[in-house]
Coordinates of C-alpha atoms and ligand atoms in Angstrom, one line a residue:
M1 CA 8.0 -21.2 19.4
T2 CA 6.9 -21.8 15.9
T3 CA 9.4 -20.7 13.4
L4 CA 9.4 -19.4 9.9
S5 CA 10.4 -21.6 7.1
L6 CA 11.4 -21.2 3.4
P7 CA 8.8 -21.9 0.8
A8 CA 8.6 -25.5 -0.5
G9 CA 11.0 -26.2 -3.3
A10 CA 13.8 -23.9 -1.9
R11 CA 17.3 -25.3 -2.8
E12 CA 19.9 -24.5 -0.2
R13 CA 23.7 -24.5 -0.7
W14 CA 26.8 -23.0 0.9
V15 CA 29.0 -20.3 -0.5
R16 CA 32.5 -19.9 1.1
T17 CA 34.0 -16.5 1.2
G18 CA 36.4 -14.5 3.5
G19 CA 36.5 -17.1 6.3
V20 CA 32.7 -17.5 6.5
E21 CA 30.2 -19.9 5.0
L22 CA 27.0 -18.3 3.7
C23 CA 23.8 -20.3 3.5
V24 CA 22.1 -19.5 0.1
A25 CA 18.6 -20.6 -1.0
E26 CA 17.3 -20.5 -4.5
L27 CA 13.8 -20.8 -5.9
G28 CA 12.3 -20.7 -9.4
D29 CA 13.8 -21.1 -12.8
P30 CA 17.5 -20.0 -13.1
Q31 CA 16.9 -18.9 -16.7
Q32 CA 14.6 -16.1 -15.5
P33 CA 16.0 -12.8 -14.2
T34 CA 17.7 -13.3 -10.8
V35 CA 16.3 -11.4 -7.8
V36 CA 18.5 -11.4 -4.7
L37 CA 16.8 -10.6 -1.4
V38 CA 18.9 -9.4 1.5
H39 CA 17.4 -9.5 5.0
G40 CA 17.8 -6.9 7.8
Y41 CA 18.4 -6.8 11.5
P42 CA 17.6 -8.9 13.5
D43 CA 16.3 -11.2 10.9
S44 CA 17.4 -14.2 8.7
K45 CA 16.6 -14.9 5.1
E46 CA 13.3 -16.5 6.2
V47 CA 11.9 -13.0 6.6
W48 CA 11.5 -13.0 2.9
S49 CA 9.5 -16.3 2.7
E50 CA 6.2 -14.8 1.7
V51 CA 7.7 -12.4 -0.8
A52 CA 9.9 -15.1 -2.3
A53 CA 7.0 -17.5 -2.7
R54 CA 5.1 -14.9 -4.7
L55 CA 8.1 -14.0 -7.0
A56 CA 9.3 -17.6 -7.6
G57 CA 6.8 -18.2 -10.4
R58 CA 8.4 -15.5 -12.6
F59 CA 11.9 -15.0 -11.4
H60 CA 15.0 -16.9 -10.2
V61 CA 14.8 -15.9 -6.5
V62 CA 17.9 -16.0 -4.3
L63 CA 18.0 -15.4 -0.5
Y64 CA 21.0 -15.7 1.7
D65 CA 21.7 -15.4 5.4
V66 CA 24.0 -12.5 6.0
R67 CA 27.2 -13.5 7.8
G68 CA 26.6 -14.3 11.5
H69 CA 22.8 -14.7 10.9
G70 CA 20.6 -17.7 10.4
R71 CA 22.6 -20.7 9.1
S72 CA 25.6 -18.7 7.9
T73 CA 28.7 -18.8 10.1
A74 CA 30.0 -15.7 11.9
P75 CA 33.4 -14.1 11.3
R76 CA 36.1 -14.5 14.0
P77 CA 36.7 -12.1 15.7
L78 CA 33.3 -10.4 15.5
R79 CA 34.7 -6.9 15.8
G80 CA 35.7 -5.7 12.4
G81 CA 34.0 -8.7 10.8
F82 CA 30.9 -6.9 9.6
T83 CA 32.3 -3.9 7.7
L84 CA 30.5 -2.9 4.5
A85 CA 33.5 -3.9 2.5
K86 CA 33.2 -7.5 3.8
L87 CA 29.5 -7.5 3.3
T88 CA 30.1 -6.4 -0.3
D89 CA 32.6 -9.3 -0.7
D90 CA 29.9 -11.7 0.5
F91 CA 27.3 -10.3 -1.9
L92 CA 29.7 -10.7 -4.9
A93 CA 30.6 -14.2 -3.8
V94 CA 26.8 -15.1 -3.8
V95 CA 26.3 -13.4 -7.2
D96 CA 29.3 -15.3 -8.6
A97 CA 27.7 -18.5 -7.5
V98 CA 24.1 -17.9 -8.6
S99 CA 24.3 -15.6 -11.6
P100 CA 27.9 -15.4 -12.9
D101 CA 26.9 -14.1 -16.3
R102 CA 24.0 -11.8 -15.8
P103 CA 23.5 -8.8 -13.4
V104 CA 21.0 -9.4 -10.6
H105 CA 18.1 -7.4 -9.3
L106 CA 18.8 -6.6 -5.7
V107 CA 16.2 -6.1 -3.0
G108 CA 17.1 -5.1 0.6
H109 CA 15.1 -4.5 3.7
D110 CA 16.3 -2.7 6.8
W111 CA 20.1 -3.5 7.2
G112 CA 19.8 -5.6 4.0
S113 CA 18.9 -2.3 2.3
V114 CA 21.7 -0.3 4.1
Q115 CA 24.3 -2.8 2.9
S116 CA 22.7 -3.0 -0.6
W117 CA 23.1 0.8 -0.9
E118 CA 26.8 0.2 -0.5
F119 CA 26.7 -2.6 -3.1
V120 CA 24.9 -0.3 -5.6
T121 CA 27.2 2.7 -5.0
V122 CA 30.7 1.2 -5.1
A123 CA 32.7 0.8 -8.3
R124 CA 33.6 -2.9 -8.0
T125 CA 29.9 -4.0 -8.4
E126 CA 29.3 -2.0 -11.5
G127 CA 27.7 -4.2 -14.1
R128 CA 26.7 -6.8 -11.5
I129 CA 23.5 -5.1 -10.4
A130 CA 20.6 -4.5 -12.8
S131 CA 18.3 -2.7 -10.3
F132 CA 17.9 -2.1 -6.6
T133 CA 14.7 -2.0 -4.5
S134 CA 15.3 -0.4 -1.2
I135 CA 12.9 -0.9 1.7
S136 CA 13.4 0.9 5.1
G137 CA 17.2 1.2 5.1
P138 CA 19.1 4.3 3.9
S139 CA 22.6 4.5 2.6
L140 CA 24.9 5.5 5.5
D141 CA 26.7 7.8 3.1
H142 CA 23.5 9.6 2.1
F143 CA 22.5 9.7 5.7
G144 CA 25.8 11.3 6.7
H145 CA 25.5 14.0 4.1
W146 CA 21.9 14.6 5.1
V147 CA 23.0 15.1 8.7
N148 CA 25.9 17.3 7.7
A149 CA 23.8 19.6 5.5
R150 CA 21.4 20.2 8.4
V151 CA 24.1 20.7 11.0
K152 CA 26.0 23.1 8.7
R153 CA 23.0 25.2 7.6
P154 CA 20.4 24.8 10.4
T155 CA 17.0 26.3 9.8
P156 CA 14.2 25.6 12.4
R157 CA 12.7 23.1 9.9
R158 CA 16.0 21.3 9.4
V159 CA 16.8 21.2 13.1
G160 CA 13.3 19.7 13.6
Q161 CA 14.0 17.0 10.9
L162 CA 17.3 16.2 12.7
L163 CA 15.7 15.9 16.1
G164 CA 12.9 13.8 14.6
Q165 CA 15.2 11.3 13.0
G166 CA 17.5 11.4 16.1
A167 CA 14.6 10.3 18.3
K168 CA 13.7 7.5 15.9
S169 CA 17.4 6.2 16.1
W170 CA 17.3 5.5 19.9
Y171 CA 18.1 1.8 19.3
V172 CA 21.2 2.6 17.3
Y173 CA 22.8 4.3 20.3
L174 CA 21.8 1.4 22.5
L175 CA 23.4 -1.1 20.0
H176 CA 26.7 0.8 20.3
T177 CA 26.9 0.0 24.1
P178 CA 29.2 -2.9 24.8
L179 CA 27.7 -6.3 25.8
L180 CA 24.3 -4.9 26.9
P181 CA 22.6 -5.7 23.6
E182 CA 24.1 -9.3 23.5
L183 CA 22.8 -9.9 27.1
A184 CA 19.4 -8.5 26.3
W185 CA 18.9 -10.5 23.1
R186 CA 20.2 -13.8 24.6
G187 CA 17.9 -13.1 27.6
P188 CA 14.5 -11.5 28.0
L189 CA 14.4 -9.5 24.7
G190 CA 15.0 -12.6 22.6
K191 CA 12.1 -14.3 24.3
R192 CA 9.7 -11.4 24.1
W193 CA 10.6 -10.2 20.6
P194 CA 7.8 -12.2 18.7
K195 CA 5.2 -10.8 21.0
I196 CA 6.6 -7.2 20.7
L197 CA 6.5 -7.5 16.9
E198 CA 3.0 -8.8 17.1
R199 CA 1.8 -5.9 19.2
V200 CA 3.8 -3.0 17.9
E201 CA 4.4 -3.9 14.3
R202 CA 1.2 -5.9 13.9
L203 CA 3.0 -8.9 12.5
P204 CA 0.9 -12.0 11.9
G205 CA 1.3 -14.0 15.1
G206 CA 2.5 -17.5 15.6
A207 CA 5.5 -17.9 13.2
Y208 CA 8.3 -15.5 14.1
P209 CA 11.2 -15.4 14.2
T210 CA 13.6 -18.2 13.3
A211 CA 15.2 -20.0 16.2
S212 CA 18.5 -18.4 15.6
L213 CA 17.1 -14.9 16.6
P214 CA 19.2 -14.4 19.8
A215 CA 22.5 -15.3 18.0
D216 CA 21.5 -13.3 14.9
A217 CA 20.7 -10.2 17.0
A218 CA 23.8 -10.5 19.1
H219 CA 26.1 -10.9 16.0
G220 CA 24.2 -8.2 14.1
A221 CA 25.0 -5.6 16.7
W222 CA 28.4 -5.5 15.0
L223 CA 26.7 -4.3 11.8
Y224 CA 26.1 -1.0 13.6
R225 CA 29.3 -0.9 15.6
D226 CA 31.6 -1.6 12.6
N227 CA 30.0 0.9 10.3
V228 CA 27.6 3.6 11.6
R229 CA 29.8 6.0 13.4
A230 CA 32.7 5.8 11.0
R231 CA 30.5 6.4 7.9
L232 CA 28.4 9.1 9.4
R233 CA 31.5 11.0 10.4
R234 CA 33.1 10.6 6.9
P235 CA 30.5 9.8 4.3
R236 CA 31.8 8.9 0.9
P237 CA 31.5 11.9 -1.5
D238 CA 30.8 9.7 -4.6
A239 CA 28.0 7.4 -3.3
Y240 CA 26.1 7.5 -6.6
A241 CA 23.8 4.6 -7.6
H242 CA 24.9 2.9 -10.8
A243 CA 21.6 1.1 -11.3
P244 CA 17.9 2.2 -11.3
V245 CA 16.5 2.3 -7.7
Q246 CA 13.0 1.8 -6.5
L247 CA 12.5 3.2 -3.0
I248 CA 9.6 1.7 -1.0
L249 CA 8.8 3.9 1.9
P250 CA 6.4 2.7 4.7
E251 CA 4.8 5.8 6.0
G252 CA 4.4 4.4 9.6
D253 CA 8.0 3.3 9.9
A254 CA 9.0 3.8 13.6
F255 CA 12.7 3.9 12.8
L256 CA 13.1 6.1 9.8
S257 CA 11.7 9.5 9.0
E258 CA 10.4 10.1 5.4
R259 CA 12.5 13.3 5.3
L260 CA 15.7 11.2 5.2
Y261 CA 15.0 10.6 1.5
D262 CA 14.3 14.2 0.6
D263 CA 17.7 14.6 -1.2
L264 CA 17.8 11.2 -2.7
E265 CA 17.4 12.3 -6.4
Q266 CA 20.9 13.9 -6.2
W267 CA 22.4 10.4 -5.6
V268 CA 20.2 8.3 -7.8
P269 CA 19.7 9.3 -11.5
Q270 CA 16.8 6.9 -12.0
L271 CA 14.6 6.8 -8.9
T272 CA 11.1 5.4 -8.6
R273 CA 9.4 6.3 -5.3
R274 CA 6.6 4.3 -3.6
T275 CA 4.9 5.0 -0.4
L276 CA 2.9 2.5 1.6
P277 CA 0.6 3.1 4.6
A278 CA 2.4 0.4 6.7
R279 CA 5.0 -0.1 9.4
H280 CA 8.6 -1.3 9.3
W281 CA 8.4 -5.0 8.6
V282 CA 6.6 -4.9 5.2
P283 CA 8.2 -8.1 3.8
R284 CA 6.2 -9.9 6.5
T285 CA 3.1 -7.7 6.7
R286 CA 2.6 -6.6 3.1
P287 CA 4.1 -9.4 1.0
D288 CA 1.5 -9.0 -1.8
Q289 CA 2.3 -5.4 -2.2
V290 CA 6.1 -5.7 -1.9
A291 CA 6.2 -8.6 -4.4
A292 CA 3.9 -6.7 -6.8
W293 CA 6.2 -3.7 -6.8
I294 CA 9.4 -5.8 -7.2
D295 CA 7.8 -7.7 -10.0
E296 CA 6.7 -4.5 -11.8
F297 CA 10.1 -2.8 -11.3
V298 CA 12.2 -5.8 -12.3
T299 CA 10.0 -6.5 -15.3
S300 CA 10.2 -2.9 -16.5
V301 CA 14.0 -2.6 -16.0
A302 CA 14.6 -6.1 -17.6
G303 CA 12.4 -5.1 -20.5
G304 CA 14.6 -2.0 -21.1
R305 CA 12.0 0.5 -19.9
P306 CA 13.5 2.9 -17.4
A307 CA 10.7 2.9 -14.8
P308 CA 7.2 1.5 -14.4
A309 CA 4.5 3.2 -16.4
A310 CA 2.7 5.0 -13.6
T311 CA 4.7 7.8 -11.9
G312 CA 3.9 10.9 -9.9
R313 CA 2.4 11.6 -6.5
R314 CA -0.6 9.3 -7.1
A315 CA 1.6 6.4 -8.2
E316 CA 3.7 6.8 -5.0
R317 CA 0.6 6.5 -2.9
F318 CA -1.4 3.9 -4.8
G319 CA 1.0 2.1 -7.1
G320 CA 0.7 -1.7 -6.7
Q321 CA -2.2 -1.4 -4.2
L322 CA -5.1 -3.8 -4.5
V323 CA -8.3 -1.8 -5.1
L324 CA -11.8 -3.1 -5.6
V325 CA -14.6 -1.0 -7.0
T326 CA -18.2 -2.1 -7.1
G327 CA -20.5 -0.7 -9.8
A328 CA -17.3 -0.3 -11.9
G329 CA -19.1 -0.9 -15.2
S330 CA -20.2 2.6 -15.7
G331 CA -20.1 6.3 -14.5
I332 CA -18.4 7.1 -11.2
G333 CA -17.3 3.5 -10.6
R334 CA -15.6 3.1 -14.0
A335 CA -13.9 6.5 -13.7
T336 CA -12.7 5.5 -10.2
A337 CA -11.3 2.2 -11.5
F338 CA -9.4 4.1 -14.2
A339 CA -8.0 6.7 -11.8
F340 CA -6.6 4.0 -9.6
A341 CA -5.3 2.2 -12.7
E342 CA -3.5 5.3 -13.9
A343 CA -1.9 5.5 -10.4
G344 CA -0.6 2.0 -11.0
A345 CA -3.0 0.2 -8.7
R346 CA -4.2 -3.4 -9.3
V347 CA -7.8 -3.1 -9.9
I348 CA -10.8 -5.5 -9.4
A349 CA -13.8 -4.2 -11.3
V350 CA -17.1 -5.6 -9.9
D351 CA -20.4 -5.0 -11.6
R352 CA -23.6 -7.0 -12.0
D353 CA -23.2 -6.3 -15.7
A354 CA -20.4 -8.8 -16.5
E355 CA -19.6 -7.3 -20.0
A356 CA -19.3 -3.8 -18.6
A357 CA -17.0 -5.0 -15.8
A358 CA -14.8 -6.9 -18.3
R359 CA -14.5 -3.7 -20.4
T360 CA -13.5 -1.7 -17.4
A361 CA -10.8 -4.2 -16.4
E362 CA -9.5 -4.3 -20.0
L363 CA -9.3 -0.5 -20.2
S364 CA -7.7 -0.3 -16.7
R365 CA -4.8 -2.4 -17.9
L366 CA -4.4 -0.1 -20.9
V367 CA -4.3 3.0 -18.8
G368 CA -1.7 1.7 -16.4
A369 CA -3.0 -1.0 -14.0
P370 CA -0.3 -3.7 -13.8
E371 CA -3.1 -6.2 -13.3
A372 CA -6.9 -5.8 -13.5
W373 CA -9.7 -8.3 -13.2
A374 CA -13.4 -8.3 -13.8
E375 CA -15.7 -10.0 -11.3
P376 CA -19.4 -10.1 -12.0
A377 CA -21.5 -9.9 -8.9
D378 CA -24.7 -8.3 -7.6
V379 CA -23.8 -6.4 -4.5
S380 CA -27.3 -6.9 -3.0
D381 CA -26.9 -10.7 -3.1
E382 CA -25.3 -11.7 0.2
Q383 CA -24.2 -15.2 -1.1
A384 CA -22.8 -13.8 -4.3
M385 CA -20.8 -11.3 -2.3
E386 CA -19.5 -14.0 0.1
K387 CA -18.3 -16.0 -2.9
L388 CA -16.7 -12.9 -4.4
A389 CA -14.9 -12.1 -1.2
E390 CA -13.7 -15.7 -0.8
K391 CA -12.3 -15.6 -4.4
V392 CA -10.7 -12.2 -4.1
H393 CA -8.9 -13.1 -0.8
R394 CA -7.8 -16.5 -2.2
E395 CA -6.6 -15.3 -5.6
Y396 CA -5.7 -11.6 -5.3
G397 CA -5.1 -10.9 -1.6
V398 CA -6.5 -8.6 1.0
L399 CA -7.7 -5.2 -0.3
D400 CA -5.9 -2.0 0.3
V401 CA -8.8 0.1 -0.8
L402 CA -12.5 -0.9 -1.2
V403 CA -14.9 1.5 -3.0
N404 CA -18.5 0.6 -2.4
N405 CA -20.0 2.5 -5.3
A406 CA -22.7 0.4 -6.9
G407 CA -26.0 2.1 -6.5
I408 CA -29.4 2.8 -8.2
G409 CA -31.7 5.8 -8.4
L410 CA -35.3 5.9 -7.3
S411 CA -37.5 9.0 -7.4
G412 CA -41.1 9.4 -6.3
S413 CA -43.0 10.6 -3.2
F414 CA -43.2 8.5 -0.1
F415 CA -46.7 7.3 -0.8
A416 CA -45.9 6.5 -4.4
T417 CA -43.0 4.4 -3.4
T418 CA -44.0 0.8 -2.9
T419 CA -42.5 -1.6 -0.4
D420 CA -40.9 -3.4 -3.3
D421 CA -39.4 -0.2 -4.4
W422 CA -38.0 0.4 -0.9
R423 CA -36.6 -3.1 -0.8
T424 CA -34.9 -2.8 -4.1
V425 CA -33.2 0.5 -3.4
L426 CA -32.2 -0.4 0.2
D427 CA -30.9 -3.9 -1.0
V428 CA -28.5 -2.3 -3.5
N429 CA -27.7 1.1 -2.0
L430 CA -27.5 0.1 1.7
W431 CA -27.1 -3.7 1.9
G432 CA -24.6 -3.7 -0.9
V433 CA -22.4 -1.4 1.1
I434 CA -23.0 -3.4 4.3
H435 CA -21.9 -6.6 2.6
G436 CA -18.8 -5.0 1.1
C437 CA -17.7 -3.4 4.4
R438 CA -18.4 -6.6 6.4
L439 CA -16.8 -9.1 4.0
F440 CA -13.7 -7.1 2.8
G441 CA -13.3 -4.8 5.8
A442 CA -13.1 -7.8 8.2
R443 CA -10.0 -9.2 6.4
M444 CA -8.5 -5.7 6.2
A445 CA -8.8 -5.3 9.9
E446 CA -7.5 -8.8 10.6
R447 CA -4.4 -8.1 8.5
G448 CA -3.7 -5.3 10.8
Q449 CA -1.9 -3.1 8.2
G450 CA -4.5 -0.5 7.6
G451 CA -6.4 0.2 4.4
H452 CA -9.3 2.4 3.3
I453 CA -13.0 2.0 2.7
V454 CA -14.9 4.5 0.5
N455 CA -18.7 4.4 0.5
I456 CA -20.4 6.4 -2.2
A457 CA -23.3 8.2 -0.5
S458 CA -24.7 11.3 -2.1
A459 CA -25.5 14.9 -1.2
A460 CA -29.0 13.5 -0.8
A461 CA -27.7 12.0 2.4
Y462 CA -27.9 15.3 4.2
Q463 CA -30.2 17.2 1.9
P464 CA -33.8 16.2 2.4
S465 CA -36.2 16.2 -0.5
R466 CA -39.9 15.3 -0.9
A467 CA -39.1 13.7 -4.2
L468 CA -36.4 11.2 -3.1
P469 CA -37.4 9.7 0.3
A470 CA -36.2 6.2 -0.4
Y471 CA -33.0 7.1 -2.2
S472 CA -32.1 9.8 0.3
T473 CA -32.8 7.4 3.2
S474 CA -30.5 4.8 1.7
K475 CA -27.7 7.4 1.3
A476 CA -28.2 8.9 4.8
A477 CA -27.8 5.4 6.1
V478 CA -24.6 4.9 4.1
L479 CA -23.3 8.2 5.5
M480 CA -24.0 7.2 9.1
L481 CA -22.7 3.7 8.6
S482 CA -19.5 5.2 7.3
E483 CA -19.1 7.5 10.3
C484 CA -19.7 4.6 12.8
L485 CA -17.4 2.3 10.9
R486 CA -14.7 5.0 10.8
A487 CA -14.8 5.2 14.6
E488 CA -14.6 1.5 15.0
L489 CA -11.8 0.9 12.5
A490 CA -9.6 3.9 13.5
A491 CA -7.6 1.8 15.9
Q492 CA -6.7 -0.5 13.0
D493 CA -5.5 2.4 10.8
I494 CA -8.4 1.8 8.4
G495 CA -9.9 5.0 7.1
V496 CA -13.6 5.2 6.1
T497 CA -14.9 7.9 3.8
A498 CA -18.4 8.8 2.8
V499 CA -18.2 10.5 -0.6
C500 CA -21.3 12.7 -1.3
P501 CA -21.5 13.8 -5.0
G502 CA -24.2 16.2 -6.2
F503 CA -25.4 16.0 -9.9
V504 CA -22.9 13.9 -11.9
N505 CA -23.3 13.2 -15.6
T506 CA -23.6 9.4 -15.7
S507 CA -26.0 6.8 -16.9
I508 CA -27.8 6.8 -13.5
T509 CA -30.6 8.9 -15.0
A510 CA -31.2 6.3 -17.7
T511 CA -31.7 3.5 -15.2
A512 CA -33.3 5.4 -12.3
R513 CA -36.9 4.4 -11.5
F514 CA -39.7 7.0 -11.1
A515 CA -42.3 5.6 -8.7
G516 CA -46.0 6.1 -9.2
V517 CA -46.0 7.0 -12.9
D518 CA -46.8 5.0 -16.0
E519 CA -44.2 3.7 -18.5
A520 CA -44.6 6.7 -20.9
E521 CA -44.2 9.2 -18.1
Q522 CA -41.2 7.2 -16.7
L523 CA -39.5 7.5 -20.1
R524 CA -40.2 11.2 -20.4
R525 CA -38.8 11.9 -16.9
R526 CA -35.7 9.8 -17.5
Q527 CA -35.0 11.8 -20.7
R528 CA -35.6 15.1 -19.0
S529 CA -33.4 14.3 -16.0
A530 CA -30.7 13.0 -18.4
R531 CA -30.9 16.4 -20.2
L532 CA -30.6 18.3 -16.9
Y533 CA -27.7 16.2 -15.7
G534 CA -26.1 16.8 -19.1
L535 CA -26.6 20.5 -18.8
R536 CA -24.9 20.5 -15.4
N537 CA -22.3 18.4 -17.1
Y538 CA -20.1 17.5 -14.1
P539 CA -17.9 14.6 -15.2
P540 CA -17.5 11.4 -13.2
E541 CA -13.7 11.7 -13.6
K542 CA -13.8 14.6 -11.2
V543 CA -15.6 12.5 -8.6
A544 CA -13.0 9.8 -9.1
D545 CA -10.3 12.4 -8.5
A546 CA -12.0 13.5 -5.3
I547 CA -12.2 9.9 -4.2
L548 CA -8.4 9.3 -4.6
D549 CA -7.8 12.6 -2.8
A550 CA -10.2 11.7 0.0
V551 CA -8.3 8.3 0.5
A552 CA -4.9 10.0 0.4
H553 CA -6.0 12.5 3.1
N554 CA -8.2 10.2 5.0
K555 CA -11.3 12.4 4.9
A556 CA -14.4 11.4 6.8
V557 CA -16.9 13.1 4.5
A558 CA -16.2 14.3 1.0
P559 CA -18.9 16.4 -0.7
V560 CA -18.2 16.7 -4.4
T561 CA -19.6 19.4 -6.7
A562 CA -20.5 22.9 -5.7
E563 CA -24.1 22.1 -5.0
A564 CA -23.1 19.2 -2.7
R565 CA -20.6 21.4 -0.8
G566 CA -23.2 24.2 -0.5
A567 CA -25.9 21.8 0.8
H568 CA -23.3 20.4 3.3
L569 CA -22.7 23.8 4.7
L570 CA -26.4 24.6 4.9
S571 CA -27.1 21.3 6.6
R572 CA -24.7 22.4 9.4
F573 CA -25.4 26.1 9.6
A574 CA -28.8 26.7 8.1
P575 CA -30.8 23.4 8.3
G576 CA -34.1 25.4 8.3
L577 CA -33.4 26.7 4.9
L578 CA -32.6 23.2 3.5
R579 CA -35.9 22.0 5.0
R580 CA -37.7 24.8 3.1
I581 CA -36.0 23.8 -0.1
A582 CA -37.0 20.2 0.5
R583 CA -40.6 21.1 0.2
V584 CA -40.2 22.3 -3.4
E585 CA -41.5 19.7 -5.8
P586 CA -39.1 19.4 -8.7
R587 CA -40.7 19.8 -12.1
L588 CA -39.5 17.0 -14.3
Ligands
LIG601 P1 -24.3 4.5 -13.2 O1 -25.6 4.0 -13.4 O2 -23.6 5.2 -14.3 O3 -23.3 3.3 -12.7 C1 -23.7 2.4 -11.7 C2 -23.1 1.0 -12.0 O4 -23.5 0.2 -10.9 C3 -23.6 0.4 -13.2 O5 -22.5 -0.2 -14.0 C4 -24.5 -0.7 -12.7 O6 -24.5 -1.9 -13.6 C5 -23.9 -1.1 -11.4 N1 -24.8 -1.7 -10.5 C6 -26.1 -1.3 -10.2 N2 -26.6 -2.1 -9.3 C7 -25.7 -3.0 -9.0 C8 -25.7 -4.2 -8.2 N3 -26.8 -4.5 -7.5 N4 -24.6 -4.9 -8.1 C9 -23.5 -4.6 -8.9 N5 -23.5 -3.6 -9.7 C10 -24.6 -2.8 -9.8 O7 -24.3 5.4 -11.9 P2 -23.3 6.4 -11.2 O8 -23.9 7.8 -11.3 O9 -22.0 6.2 -11.6 O10 -23.5 6.0 -9.7 C11 -22.5 5.4 -8.9 C12 -22.9 5.7 -7.4 O11 -22.8 7.2 -7.2 C13 -24.2 5.3 -7.0 O12 -24.1 4.8 -5.7 C14 -25.0 6.5 -6.9 O13 -26.1 6.5 -6.1 C15 -24.0 7.5 -6.5 N6 -24.3 8.9 -6.9 C16 -24.5 9.3 -8.2 C17 -24.8 10.6 -8.5 C18 -25.0 11.1 -9.9 O14 -25.5 12.3 -10.0 N7 -24.7 10.4 -10.9 C19 -24.9 11.6 -7.4 C20 -24.7 11.1 -6.1 C21 -24.4 9.8 -5.9

């Protein structure tokens, strides 16, 4: 079995405390703010390798094997050796060794988070913790109060919540049985665990877990036995956090229900919430995202700002995500880049107009993107797109959201449209989308942690018109491509949306081509259509809003503007009427 290892340059040492020796690893410059990463069950500190490597450039990163795990020794006897009080002693001993003079930024996953909640809510650690990022592991005290509140005042909804979380906690009951977990972990379960994680959790294959897994898992059963029942029965009444907390909530967590955190604000005065469409093991599956959120949170707290700039529902959903928008130099693309930036996403603005893309990236940073980059590329150029994808994956990571927006307008009857006209419009409007989906979608699917692809079609995709045969054909193809791809990628949790705007006030009218007319007439028609679009005056910001909404709700088709919605309804229920409207020659 291949095993995980720490990033190159990690410095290991031992810290002695309470009869055990803890293996502590450090990375990065000790002068920088210290980030302490605490692993969960059944893991060892190596679970953080990918995240630690990403943080080491800016922070002093510290990881340690929890007692009885990895290279740390186990307490004797095991029973009573894993109480939260003893785990707090360990944490303080590690902090004394690695950062005696400055408070540390704490990050915990799974049981690492459960115990970190104890650290951040007991009095003796006050002043030692600057911030806490919690991933997939609640405070046992908060959990106890949550259960009590629902048992004491049961409404049908609250009973449903209790049963929901109860069903997700099946493994906790099992871990309380004597000896059985130890036998399973040291036997068949220990062997099969990597494959189970690969299949169920979509962890990258080949390098999991560390060789100490059977012993870690057997020892770690005492984390549950020593703490869970006692705490749930008598939760502490004063479990208030004394440092700002960032909660990262994977929406597809098989072990924890989102409802568990409903009452969290009452325990945490400064709470930043993040949600992530992912499963339980995000330090392994989403290291880019997790590292970006830790970086942002720690930087803002260390800089004296109470919480990262972007807050609210959108920030919870998109904050820190990696989003690429094509045609981001103008109109709908630029507005979409800004909307994602305002939600705290990291934005890659792609446009064939390099200057316009650079401006979008610059403004994206100003409105809230923690990072934004401009990448000039022509979406119709396959080689350029391949180069772009290669660079994006190498330097920024796998995309969470791809918006294939770049497009051009072309008007004119079928016989006025030359083959060159057809090629140009299909190359950009259809092939541009195909290249984007193929090159970025493949890596999204390979990563196995979901994502979303938005293709900007148009109401013209389902509303025929004698004036727009080439444009409408390109958009109808984009709509069907989106539907087919949506079916193909559903199993990988990747949503695909075709967005279909009506008339939107952008520069498209200034660049659209009118086939079959001379230059003077071309200019006149452009001006006239610009005037009409101006009169309709539907802003691209509203389309951007609809795009974020469509991603958040995983819509298949999203018509935007009243006329687009109306035509969509007609195309389903009165197509004959649409066909009649299609015969009308627009007077421009
Ligand atoms: P726009 O002209 O304001 O912006 C389009 C951007 O795409 C420009 O920055 C342009 O430089 C870029 N672009 C064009 N071709 C490119 C290429 N080959 N490679 C890279 N970048 C390229 O137009 P818009 O209205 O914002 O249009 C955006 C999308 O919305 C298009 O796909 C368009 O068909 C679609 N749409 C627009 C409307 C509308 O009324 N404006 C309606 C329905 C659909």
